[in-house]
């Protein structure tokens, strides 16, 4: 009997000595603080280095496309465009959805966070939310065009204007006038003539549908892509500002932001907007270049109180990463791949060599970004 009592006493002692949830939290550093202060000067310099590389990636394709005198062959823009599609898709899976699953499954979180795959659910929610937003936007836009007696092209939408919107530059030149900057801009008077007097063969009608649908459709498409990219770019900056493994993460993020900027910039370069919207691609590129540096600056400012592994930070970053992944998944798979390859008559008639090159560029972009996920 005494041995049983001793055993029970020993058992209770061992249970009381076992780590409590509070001590686990303390060991995991689930509270505030904990940001690294090493390499402080280099962290400050990273604000400007990453801003320069991100803006270069996003703005170079836009500005180069507007300056034919640079002599950059059109195939280079096609390669960048397809490469960027792969980058965006890999970013959604490897750099957003996977971290979101890890963050929302953090040991610092308890209760319902551990009982349900919230990251996957939020990503799915974002996919359907963006679908409904885009559907509503196109219904409103279509109603507006119908009031003006114009029939929009149902497939001529997407980030770069797909299906009929994928006409070549030579096809465009018959219905557009050049802007002072060299950026092709639709002639509104020509559009009115075309919509009022369509040809029997429907050639002018298809051009009208393309040109008129393109500004609204492309702005919606690029806004969806930009929103998803900007959300996680701020979080990248916050993490870089306080992460102990700064050097490795810094190098990886330079490549990450440059490649992602190239993917975004290549899509922005293909926007064919009226003169009134000519600033949109440049503004989008500048905003992309600023978001990660802003995140770094904020992170440096709160480095003594901000802990990226805390419960609050895990929830905030996990939710935003999950939503961003859904946005980029929808954009990459629907707006880019489907509209670029499945709904694009130009691609249907393209040679096998061009098709292989395009798919190869997509896979290369996805592969490189997936590889970068090994370190960040």
Coordinates of C-alpha atoms in Angstrom, one line a residue:
X1 CA 0.0 0.0 0.0
X2 CA 2.8 2.4 0.9
X3 CA 4.5 1.6 -2.4
X4 CA 1.3 2.6 -4.3
X5 CA 1.1 5.8 -2.3
X6 CA 4.8 6.5 -3.1
X7 CA 4.1 5.7 -6.8
X8 CA 1.1 8.0 -6.8
X9 CA 3.2 10.7 -5.1
X10 CA 6.0 10.3 -7.6
X11 CA 3.5 10.4 -10.5
X12 CA 1.9 13.6 -9.2
X13 CA 5.3 15.1 -8.7
X14 CA 6.3 14.3 -12.3
X15 CA 3.0 15.7 -13.7
X16 CA 3.5 18.9 -11.8
X17 CA 7.0 19.1 -13.0
X18 CA 6.0 18.7 -16.7
X19 CA 5.9 21.9 -18.7
X20 CA 2.6 23.8 -18.6
X21 CA 1.1 25.5 -21.6
X22 CA 2.3 28.8 -20.2
X23 CA 5.9 27.7 -20.0
X24 CA 5.6 26.2 -23.5
X25 CA 4.5 29.6 -24.7
X26 CA 7.4 31.2 -22.9
X27 CA 9.8 28.8 -24.5
X28 CA 8.2 29.3 -27.9
X29 CA 8.3 33.1 -27.3
X30 CA 4.6 33.6 -28.2
X31 CA 4.5 37.0 -26.6
X32 CA 5.8 40.4 -27.8
X33 CA 9.4 41.2 -28.6
X34 CA 12.0 38.8 -29.9
X35 CA 12.9 40.6 -33.2
X36 CA 16.6 40.3 -34.1
X37 CA 18.8 43.4 -34.0
X38 CA 21.8 42.0 -35.8
X39 CA 23.0 43.5 -39.1
X40 CA 21.1 46.7 -38.3
X41 CA 22.8 48.9 -40.9
X42 CA 22.4 46.2 -43.5
X43 CA 18.7 45.9 -42.7
X44 CA 18.4 49.7 -43.2
X45 CA 20.2 49.4 -46.5
X46 CA 17.9 46.5 -47.6
X47 CA 15.1 49.0 -47.7
X48 CA 16.7 50.8 -50.7
X49 CA 18.3 47.7 -52.3
X50 CA 15.0 45.8 -52.4
X51 CA 13.1 48.8 -53.6
X52 CA 15.6 49.3 -56.5
X53 CA 15.5 45.7 -57.5
X54 CA 11.7 45.4 -57.2
X55 CA 11.1 48.6 -59.2
X56 CA 13.6 47.5 -61.8
X57 CA 11.8 44.2 -62.3
X58 CA 8.3 45.8 -62.4
X59 CA 9.1 48.9 -64.5
X60 CA 11.7 47.8 -66.9
X61 CA 9.3 45.7 -69.1
X62 CA 6.8 48.6 -69.0
X63 CA 9.2 51.3 -70.1
X64 CA 11.1 49.1 -72.5
X65 CA 7.9 48.2 -74.3
X66 CA 7.1 51.9 -74.8
X67 CA 10.6 52.6 -76.2
X68 CA 11.1 50.6 -79.4
X69 CA 14.4 52.4 -79.9
X70 CA 15.9 50.2 -77.3
X71 CA 15.7 47.4 -79.8
X72 CA 14.4 44.7 -77.4
X73 CA 12.9 41.9 -79.6
X74 CA 9.2 41.1 -79.0
X75 CA 10.1 37.5 -78.1
X76 CA 11.9 38.8 -75.0
X77 CA 8.6 40.3 -73.7
X78 CA 6.8 37.0 -74.5
X79 CA 9.4 35.1 -72.5
X80 CA 9.1 37.5 -69.6
X81 CA 5.3 37.3 -69.7
X82 CA 5.1 33.5 -69.6
X83 CA 8.0 33.3 -67.1
X84 CA 6.0 35.6 -64.9
X85 CA 2.9 33.5 -65.0
X86 CA 4.9 30.6 -63.6
X87 CA 6.4 32.9 -60.9
X88 CA 3.0 34.0 -59.8
X89 CA 1.6 30.5 -59.5
X90 CA 4.6 29.2 -57.6
X91 CA 4.4 32.2 -55.3
X92 CA 0.8 31.3 -54.5
X93 CA 1.6 27.7 -53.6
X94 CA 5.1 27.8 -52.1
X95 CA 5.6 31.3 -50.7
X96 CA 2.0 32.0 -49.5
X97 CA -0.2 28.9 -49.0
X98 CA 2.5 26.8 -47.3
X99 CA 3.6 29.6 -44.9
X100 CA -0.1 30.3 -44.1
X101 CA -0.7 26.6 -43.2
X102 CA 2.4 26.8 -40.9
X103 CA 1.4 30.1 -39.3
X104 CA -2.2 29.2 -38.6
X105 CA -1.0 25.9 -37.2
X106 CA 1.5 27.5 -34.9
X107 CA 1.9 25.9 -31.4
X108 CA 1.2 29.4 -30.1
X109 CA -2.4 29.1 -31.3
X110 CA -5.0 26.9 -29.6
X111 CA -8.6 26.0 -29.8
X112 CA -10.3 26.3 -33.2
X113 CA -7.0 27.2 -34.9
X114 CA -5.7 23.7 -34.3
X115 CA -9.0 22.0 -35.1
X116 CA -9.7 23.2 -38.7
X117 CA -7.5 23.9 -41.8
X118 CA -8.2 27.6 -41.8
X119 CA -5.4 28.4 -44.2
X120 CA -6.9 26.2 -47.0
X121 CA -10.4 27.5 -46.2
X122 CA -9.4 31.1 -46.4
X123 CA -7.5 30.5 -49.6
X124 CA -10.6 28.9 -51.1
X125 CA -12.7 31.8 -49.9
X126 CA -10.4 34.3 -51.6
X127 CA -10.7 32.3 -54.9
X128 CA -14.5 32.5 -54.9
X129 CA -14.5 36.1 -53.6
X130 CA -12.3 37.3 -56.4
X131 CA -14.4 35.3 -58.9
X132 CA -17.6 37.0 -57.7
X133 CA -16.0 40.4 -57.6
X134 CA -14.8 40.0 -61.2
X135 CA -18.1 38.6 -62.3
X136 CA -20.0 41.6 -60.8
X137 CA -17.5 44.1 -62.2
X138 CA -18.0 42.6 -65.7
X139 CA -21.8 42.6 -65.4
X140 CA -21.7 46.3 -64.4
X141 CA -19.3 47.1 -67.2
X142 CA -21.3 45.1 -69.7
X143 CA -24.5 46.9 -68.7
X144 CA -22.7 50.2 -69.2
X145 CA -21.5 49.2 -72.7
X146 CA -24.9 47.9 -73.6
X147 CA -26.5 51.2 -72.8
X148 CA -24.1 52.8 -75.3
X149 CA -25.1 50.2 -77.9
X150 CA -21.8 48.3 -77.7
X151 CA -21.6 44.6 -77.4
X152 CA -18.6 43.6 -75.4
X153 CA -16.5 40.5 -76.1
X154 CA -17.2 37.9 -73.4
X155 CA -13.8 36.4 -73.7
X156 CA -11.8 39.5 -74.3
X157 CA -10.9 40.0 -70.7
X158 CA -8.1 39.2 -68.3
X159 CA -4.8 40.8 -67.4
X160 CA -3.6 41.2 -70.9
X161 CA -6.9 40.9 -72.8
X162 CA -7.3 37.4 -74.0
X163 CA -9.1 35.6 -76.8
X164 CA -9.8 38.4 -79.3
X165 CA -7.8 40.7 -77.1
X166 CA -4.7 38.8 -78.0
X167 CA -4.5 40.3 -81.4
X168 CA -0.9 41.1 -82.5
X169 CA 0.5 44.6 -82.5
X170 CA 0.2 44.7 -86.3
X171 CA -3.5 44.0 -86.0
X172 CA -3.8 46.7 -83.4
X173 CA -2.1 49.3 -85.5
X174 CA -5.0 49.3 -88.0
X175 CA -7.4 50.5 -85.3
X176 CA -5.2 52.6 -82.9
X177 CA -3.2 55.7 -82.9
X178 CA 0.2 56.1 -81.1
X179 CA 0.4 58.2 -78.0
X180 CA 3.2 60.7 -77.6
X181 CA 5.1 58.2 -75.4
X182 CA 5.0 55.6 -78.1
X183 CA 2.4 53.6 -76.2
X184 CA -0.4 52.5 -78.6
X185 CA -3.7 54.1 -77.6
X186 CA -7.2 53.5 -79.0
X187 CA -8.7 56.3 -81.0
X188 CA -12.1 57.1 -79.5
X189 CA -13.5 58.6 -82.7
X190 CA -12.5 55.5 -84.6
X191 CA -14.2 53.4 -82.0
X192 CA -17.4 55.3 -82.3
X193 CA -17.3 54.9 -86.1
X194 CA -16.6 51.2 -85.8
X195 CA -19.4 50.6 -83.3
X196 CA -21.9 52.6 -85.4
X197 CA -20.9 50.9 -88.8
X198 CA -19.7 47.4 -88.3
X199 CA -18.6 45.5 -91.4
X200 CA -20.6 42.6 -92.6
X201 CA -17.7 40.2 -91.9
X202 CA -17.6 41.4 -88.3
X203 CA -13.9 42.3 -88.5
X204 CA -14.4 45.9 -87.3
X205 CA -16.8 44.6 -84.7
X206 CA -14.2 42.2 -83.2
X207 CA -11.7 45.0 -83.0
X208 CA -14.3 47.3 -81.4
X209 CA -15.2 44.6 -78.9
X210 CA -11.5 44.1 -78.1
X211 CA -10.6 47.7 -77.7
X212 CA -13.6 48.8 -75.8
X213 CA -13.5 45.9 -73.4
X214 CA -9.8 46.0 -72.9
X215 CA -9.4 49.0 -70.6
X216 CA -12.1 47.9 -68.1
X217 CA -11.1 44.3 -68.3
X218 CA -7.4 44.8 -68.0
X219 CA -7.6 47.3 -65.1
X220 CA -9.8 44.8 -63.2
X221 CA -7.4 42.0 -63.9
X222 CA -4.2 43.8 -63.0
X223 CA -5.9 45.2 -59.9
X224 CA -6.6 41.7 -58.7
X225 CA -3.0 40.6 -59.4
X226 CA -1.6 43.8 -57.8
X227 CA -3.7 43.4 -54.7
X228 CA -2.6 39.9 -54.0
X229 CA 1.1 40.8 -54.6
X230 CA 1.0 43.9 -52.5
X231 CA -0.5 42.1 -49.5
X232 CA 2.2 39.6 -49.1
X233 CA 5.0 42.0 -50.1
X234 CA 4.4 44.0 -46.9
X235 CA 4.6 40.8 -44.8
X236 CA 7.8 39.9 -46.5
X237 CA 9.3 43.2 -45.5
X238 CA 8.1 42.8 -41.9
X239 CA 9.7 39.4 -41.6
X240 CA 13.0 40.5 -43.2
X241 CA 13.3 43.4 -40.8
X242 CA 13.3 41.2 -37.7
X243 CA 14.3 37.7 -38.8
X244 CA 17.5 36.2 -37.2
X245 CA 18.5 34.5 -40.5
X246 CA 18.8 37.9 -42.2
X247 CA 21.6 37.3 -44.7
X248 CA 20.1 34.2 -46.3
X249 CA 16.6 35.6 -46.3
X250 CA 17.8 39.0 -47.7
X251 CA 19.5 37.3 -50.7
X252 CA 16.5 35.1 -51.4
X253 CA 14.0 38.0 -51.2
X254 CA 16.1 40.1 -53.6
X255 CA 15.6 37.4 -56.2
X256 CA 12.0 36.8 -55.2
X257 CA 11.0 40.4 -55.5
X258 CA 12.9 40.9 -58.7
X259 CA 11.4 37.8 -60.4
X260 CA 7.9 38.6 -59.1
X261 CA 8.3 42.2 -60.3
X262 CA 9.4 40.9 -63.7
X263 CA 6.2 38.8 -63.8
X264 CA 4.0 41.7 -62.9
X265 CA 5.9 44.1 -65.1
X266 CA 5.6 41.9 -68.2
X267 CA 1.8 41.8 -67.7
X268 CA 1.7 45.5 -67.2
X269 CA 3.7 46.1 -70.4
X270 CA 1.1 44.3 -72.4
X271 CA -1.7 46.6 -71.2
X272 CA -3.1 48.6 -74.1
X273 CA -5.1 51.4 -72.5
X274 CA -6.4 54.7 -73.6
X275 CA -4.3 57.7 -73.0
X276 CA -6.3 58.6 -69.9
X277 CA -5.1 55.4 -68.3
X278 CA -1.6 55.4 -69.5
X279 CA -0.2 56.0 -66.1
X280 CA -1.7 52.8 -64.6
X281 CA 1.1 50.4 -65.5
X282 CA 3.8 52.8 -64.1
X283 CA 1.8 53.5 -61.0
X284 CA 1.3 49.7 -60.4
X285 CA 5.0 49.1 -60.8
X286 CA 5.9 51.9 -58.4
X287 CA 3.5 50.6 -55.8
X288 CA 4.9 47.1 -56.1
X289 CA 8.4 48.5 -55.6
X290 CA 7.4 50.4 -52.4
X291 CA 5.5 47.8 -50.5
X292 CA 8.3 45.5 -49.3
X293 CA 10.5 48.5 -48.3
X294 CA 7.6 49.9 -46.3
X295 CA 7.2 46.6 -44.6
X296 CA 10.9 46.6 -43.7
X297 CA 10.8 50.1 -42.4
X298 CA 7.8 49.3 -40.2
X299 CA 9.5 46.1 -39.0
X300 CA 12.6 48.0 -38.1
X301 CA 10.6 50.6 -36.2
X302 CA 8.8 48.0 -34.0
X303 CA 11.7 45.4 -33.9
X304 CA 11.9 45.5 -30.1
X305 CA 8.2 44.8 -29.6
X306 CA 7.2 42.8 -32.8
X307 CA 7.7 39.1 -32.7
X308 CA 6.8 37.3 -36.0
X309 CA 6.3 34.1 -34.1
X310 CA 3.8 35.5 -31.6
X311 CA 0.1 34.3 -31.6
X312 CA -1.2 37.7 -32.9
X313 CA 1.5 37.9 -35.6
X314 CA 0.8 34.3 -36.6
X315 CA -2.9 34.9 -37.0
X316 CA -2.5 38.2 -38.9
X317 CA 0.2 37.0 -41.3
X318 CA -1.4 33.6 -41.7
X319 CA -4.8 35.0 -42.7
X320 CA -3.2 37.6 -45.1
X321 CA -0.9 34.9 -46.6
X322 CA -3.9 32.6 -47.1
X323 CA -6.0 35.3 -48.7
X324 CA -3.2 36.4 -50.9
X325 CA -2.5 32.8 -52.0
X326 CA -6.2 32.5 -53.2
X327 CA -6.0 35.7 -55.1
X328 CA -2.8 34.7 -56.9
X329 CA -4.0 31.2 -57.5
X330 CA -7.1 32.6 -59.2
X331 CA -5.1 35.1 -61.1
X332 CA -2.4 32.7 -62.2
X333 CA -4.6 29.8 -63.2
X334 CA -7.7 31.6 -64.6
X335 CA -6.5 35.0 -65.7
X336 CA -3.1 33.9 -67.0
X337 CA -2.9 30.2 -67.9
X338 CA -6.5 29.6 -69.0
X339 CA -6.9 32.8 -70.9
X340 CA -3.4 32.7 -72.3
X341 CA -3.4 29.1 -73.5
X342 CA -7.0 27.9 -73.7
X343 CA -9.0 30.9 -74.7
X344 CA -6.4 32.5 -76.9
X345 CA -7.0 31.9 -80.7
X346 CA -3.4 33.1 -81.4
X347 CA -2.0 30.3 -79.2
X348 CA -4.3 27.8 -80.9
X349 CA -2.8 28.7 -84.2
X350 CA 0.8 29.1 -83.0
X351 CA 3.5 26.7 -84.1
X352 CA 4.5 23.8 -81.9
X353 CA 7.8 25.5 -81.2
X354 CA 6.2 28.7 -79.9
X355 CA 3.8 26.6 -77.7
X356 CA 6.7 24.6 -76.3
X357 CA 8.7 27.8 -75.6
X358 CA 5.7 29.4 -73.8
X359 CA 5.1 26.3 -71.6
X360 CA 8.8 26.0 -71.0
X361 CA 8.9 29.6 -69.7
X362 CA 5.9 29.0 -67.4
X363 CA 7.6 25.9 -66.0
X364 CA 10.9 27.7 -65.6
X365 CA 9.3 30.6 -63.7
X366 CA 7.4 28.2 -61.4
X367 CA 10.5 26.0 -60.9
X368 CA 12.8 28.8 -60.0
X369 CA 10.4 30.3 -57.5
X370 CA 9.7 26.9 -56.1
X371 CA 13.4 26.4 -55.6
X372 CA 13.7 29.7 -53.8
X373 CA 11.1 28.4 -51.4
X374 CA 13.8 26.1 -50.1
X375 CA 15.4 29.0 -48.2
X376 CA 12.4 31.4 -47.8

